[in-house]
Every structure is written in structure tokens, then in C-alpha cells.
mmCIF file with all atom_site columns, C-alpha atoms in Angstrom:
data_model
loop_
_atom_site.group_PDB
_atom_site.id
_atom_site.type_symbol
_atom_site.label_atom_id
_atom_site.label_alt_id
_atom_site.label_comp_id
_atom_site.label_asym_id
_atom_site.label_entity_id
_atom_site.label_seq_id
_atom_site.pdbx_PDB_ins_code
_atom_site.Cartn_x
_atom_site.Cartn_y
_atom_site.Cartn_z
_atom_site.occupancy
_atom_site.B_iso_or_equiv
_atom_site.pdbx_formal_charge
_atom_site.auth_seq_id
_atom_site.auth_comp_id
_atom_site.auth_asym_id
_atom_site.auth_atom_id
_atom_site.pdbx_PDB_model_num
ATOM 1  C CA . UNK A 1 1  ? 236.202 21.164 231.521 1.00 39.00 ? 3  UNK A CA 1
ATOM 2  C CA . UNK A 1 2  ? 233.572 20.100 233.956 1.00 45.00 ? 4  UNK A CA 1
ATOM 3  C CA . UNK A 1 3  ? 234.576 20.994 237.566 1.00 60.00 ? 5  UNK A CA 1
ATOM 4  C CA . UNK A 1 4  ? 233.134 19.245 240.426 1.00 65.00 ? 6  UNK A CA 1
ATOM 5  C CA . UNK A 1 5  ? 230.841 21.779 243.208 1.00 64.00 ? 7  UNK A CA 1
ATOM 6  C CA . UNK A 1 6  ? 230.770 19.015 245.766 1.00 70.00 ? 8  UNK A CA 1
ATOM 7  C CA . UNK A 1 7  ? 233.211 19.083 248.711 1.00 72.00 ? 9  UNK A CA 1
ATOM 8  C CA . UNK A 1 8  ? 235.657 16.288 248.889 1.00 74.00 ? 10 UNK A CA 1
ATOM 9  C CA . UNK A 1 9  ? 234.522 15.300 252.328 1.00 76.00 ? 11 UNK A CA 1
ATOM 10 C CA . UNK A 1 10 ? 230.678 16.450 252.733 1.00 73.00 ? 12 UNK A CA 1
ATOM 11 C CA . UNK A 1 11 ? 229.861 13.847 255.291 1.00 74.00 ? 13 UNK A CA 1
ATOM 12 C CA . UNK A 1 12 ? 232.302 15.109 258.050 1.00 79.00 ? 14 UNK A CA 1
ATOM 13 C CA . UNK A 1 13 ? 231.132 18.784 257.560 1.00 82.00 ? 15 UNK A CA 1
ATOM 14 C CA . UNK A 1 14 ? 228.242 20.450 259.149 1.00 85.00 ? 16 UNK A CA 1
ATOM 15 C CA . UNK A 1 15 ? 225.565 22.134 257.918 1.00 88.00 ? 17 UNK A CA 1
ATOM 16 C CA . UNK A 1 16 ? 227.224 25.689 258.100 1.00 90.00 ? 18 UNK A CA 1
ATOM 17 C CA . UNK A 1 17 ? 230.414 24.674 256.742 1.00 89.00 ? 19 UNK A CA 1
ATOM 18 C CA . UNK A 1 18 ? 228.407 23.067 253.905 1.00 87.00 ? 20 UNK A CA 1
ATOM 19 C CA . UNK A 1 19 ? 226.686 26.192 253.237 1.00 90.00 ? 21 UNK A CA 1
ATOM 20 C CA . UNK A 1 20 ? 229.585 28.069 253.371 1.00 91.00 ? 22 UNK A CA 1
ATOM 21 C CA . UNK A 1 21 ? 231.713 25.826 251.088 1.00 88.00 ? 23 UNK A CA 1
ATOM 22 C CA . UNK A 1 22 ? 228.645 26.308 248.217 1.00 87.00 ? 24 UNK A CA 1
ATOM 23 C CA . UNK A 1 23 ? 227.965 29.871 249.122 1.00 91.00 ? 25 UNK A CA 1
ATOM 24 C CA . UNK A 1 24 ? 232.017 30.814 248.359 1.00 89.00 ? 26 UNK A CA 1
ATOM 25 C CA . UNK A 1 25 ? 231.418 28.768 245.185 1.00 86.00 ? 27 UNK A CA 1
ATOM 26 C CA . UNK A 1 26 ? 228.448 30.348 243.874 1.00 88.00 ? 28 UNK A CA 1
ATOM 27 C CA . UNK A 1 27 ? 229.943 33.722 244.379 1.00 89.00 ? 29 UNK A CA 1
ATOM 28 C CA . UNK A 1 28 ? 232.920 32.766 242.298 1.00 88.00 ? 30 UNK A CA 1
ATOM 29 C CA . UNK A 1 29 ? 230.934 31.608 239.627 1.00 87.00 ? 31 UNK A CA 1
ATOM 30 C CA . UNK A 1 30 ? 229.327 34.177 236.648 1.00 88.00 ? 32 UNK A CA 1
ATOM 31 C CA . UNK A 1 31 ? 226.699 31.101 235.159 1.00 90.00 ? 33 UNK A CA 1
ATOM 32 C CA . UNK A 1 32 ? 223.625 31.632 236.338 1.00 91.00 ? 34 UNK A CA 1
ATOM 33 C CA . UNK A 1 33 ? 222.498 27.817 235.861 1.00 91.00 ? 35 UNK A CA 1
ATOM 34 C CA . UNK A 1 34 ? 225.390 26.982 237.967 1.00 88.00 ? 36 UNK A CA 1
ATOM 35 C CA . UNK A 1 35 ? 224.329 29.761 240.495 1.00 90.00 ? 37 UNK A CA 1
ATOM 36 C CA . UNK A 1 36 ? 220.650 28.309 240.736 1.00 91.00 ? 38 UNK A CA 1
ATOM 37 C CA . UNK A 1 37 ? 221.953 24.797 241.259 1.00 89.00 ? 39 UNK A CA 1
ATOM 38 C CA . UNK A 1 38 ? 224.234 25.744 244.129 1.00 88.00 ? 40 UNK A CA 1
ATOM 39 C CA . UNK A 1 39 ? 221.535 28.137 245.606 1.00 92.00 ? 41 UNK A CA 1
ATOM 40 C CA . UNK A 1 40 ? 218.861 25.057 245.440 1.00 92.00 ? 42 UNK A CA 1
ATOM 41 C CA . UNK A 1 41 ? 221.917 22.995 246.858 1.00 89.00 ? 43 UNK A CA 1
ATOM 42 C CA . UNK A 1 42 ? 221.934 25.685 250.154 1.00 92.00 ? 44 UNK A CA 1
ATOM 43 C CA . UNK A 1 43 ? 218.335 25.811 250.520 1.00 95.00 ? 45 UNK A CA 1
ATOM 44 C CA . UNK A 1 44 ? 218.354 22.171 250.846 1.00 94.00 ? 46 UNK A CA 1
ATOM 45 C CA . UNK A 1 45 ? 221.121 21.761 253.380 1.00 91.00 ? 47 UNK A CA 1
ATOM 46 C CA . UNK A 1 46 ? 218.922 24.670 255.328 1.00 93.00 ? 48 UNK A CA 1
ATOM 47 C CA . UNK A 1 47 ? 216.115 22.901 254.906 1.00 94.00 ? 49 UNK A CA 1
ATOM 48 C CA . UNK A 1 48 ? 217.139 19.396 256.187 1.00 91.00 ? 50 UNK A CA 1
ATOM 49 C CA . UNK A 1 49 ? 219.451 20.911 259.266 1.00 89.00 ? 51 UNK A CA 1
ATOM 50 C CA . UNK A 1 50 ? 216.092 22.539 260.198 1.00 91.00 ? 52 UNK A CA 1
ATOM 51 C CA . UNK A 1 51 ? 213.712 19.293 259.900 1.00 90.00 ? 53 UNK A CA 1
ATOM 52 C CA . UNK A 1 52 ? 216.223 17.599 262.030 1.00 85.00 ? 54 UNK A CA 1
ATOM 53 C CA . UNK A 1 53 ? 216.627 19.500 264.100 1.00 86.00 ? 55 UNK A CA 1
ATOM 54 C CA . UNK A 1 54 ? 212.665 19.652 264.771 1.00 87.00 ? 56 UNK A CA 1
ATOM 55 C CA . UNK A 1 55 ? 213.158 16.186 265.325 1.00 84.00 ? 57 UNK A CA 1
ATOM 56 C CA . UNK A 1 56 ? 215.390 16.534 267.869 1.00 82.00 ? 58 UNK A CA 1
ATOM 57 C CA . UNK A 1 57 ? 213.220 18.477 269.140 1.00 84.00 ? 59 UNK A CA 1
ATOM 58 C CA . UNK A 1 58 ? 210.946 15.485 269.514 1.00 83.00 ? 60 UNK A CA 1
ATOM 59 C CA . UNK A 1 59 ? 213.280 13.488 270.793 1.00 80.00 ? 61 UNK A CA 1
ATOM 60 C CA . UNK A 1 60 ? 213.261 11.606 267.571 1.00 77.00 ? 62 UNK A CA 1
ATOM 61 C CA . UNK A 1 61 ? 216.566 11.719 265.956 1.00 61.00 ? 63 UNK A CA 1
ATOM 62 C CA . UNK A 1 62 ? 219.230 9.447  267.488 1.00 58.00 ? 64 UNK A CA 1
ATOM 63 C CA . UNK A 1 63 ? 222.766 10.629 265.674 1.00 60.00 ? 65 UNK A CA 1
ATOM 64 C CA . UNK A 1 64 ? 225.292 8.172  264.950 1.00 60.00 ? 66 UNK A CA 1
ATOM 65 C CA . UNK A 1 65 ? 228.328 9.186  266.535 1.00 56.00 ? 67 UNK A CA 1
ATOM 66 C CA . UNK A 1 66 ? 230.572 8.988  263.833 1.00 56.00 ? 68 UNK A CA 1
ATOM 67 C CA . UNK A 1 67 ? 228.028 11.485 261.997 1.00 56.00 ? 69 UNK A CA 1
ATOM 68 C CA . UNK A 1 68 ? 226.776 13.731 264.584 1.00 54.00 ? 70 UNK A CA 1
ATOM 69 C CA . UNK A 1 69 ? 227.949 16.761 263.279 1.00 52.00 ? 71 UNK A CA 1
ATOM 70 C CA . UNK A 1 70 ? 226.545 16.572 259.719 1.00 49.00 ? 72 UNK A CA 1
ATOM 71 C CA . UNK A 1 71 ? 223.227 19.214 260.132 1.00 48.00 ? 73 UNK A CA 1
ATOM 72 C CA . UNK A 1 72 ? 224.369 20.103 263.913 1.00 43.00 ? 74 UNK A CA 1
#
């Protein structure tokens, strides 16, 4: 059975609680393949969070409110 490594609601979670959510799953998990795909999955969510907030930086970024927490 194929189970599903996304979080029901990803788009009202930040970027910590995202990498939280995948870093309790990969440590559940004993299939490496899976492992790699989660890790890629948090170095993404790291990676994004900190190019925004360079941007913000900048004064670039303008958040929608109903989003504004997603890679606070």
C-alpha cells in the first residue's frame, strides 16, 4: 500500500512545521529511497524559506495575508 508523505494541509503550515512534519516521517521510515526523497523534500523547504526571506530582505516579497505564514 502506497502511503501518502505530504501533510494534509501544507499551505497553512510554516516552514518549520513543514520540516518537522517530514523530518518525524523520515525517521519512521527504514527505505532509504523514501528517506532521500523526504530529505530532498527538507532541503527544499530550507532552501525556499531562505530565498524568501532574502527577498524580504529586499523589500521584495509582499505576502498574501491569507498565506503569510507559509516560509515565515
Amino acid at each position: 500500500a502506497m502511503e501518502n508523505y505530504i501533510p494534509a494541509n501544507p499551505m497553512e503550515m510554516n516552514s518549520q512545521e513543514l520540516i518537522k512534519v517530514f523530518t518525524e516521517q523520515m525517521n519512521q521510515i527504514n527505505y532509504p529511497q523514501i528517506k532521500s526523497i523526504l530529505q530532498d523534500k527538507i532541503n527544499t523547504i530550507r532552501s525556499a524559506a531562505r530565498q524568501i526571506e532574502e527577498l524580504r530582505k529586499l523589500g521584495v516579497v509582499l505576502m498574501d495575508k491569507k498565506k503569510q505564514g507559509v516560509f515565515a
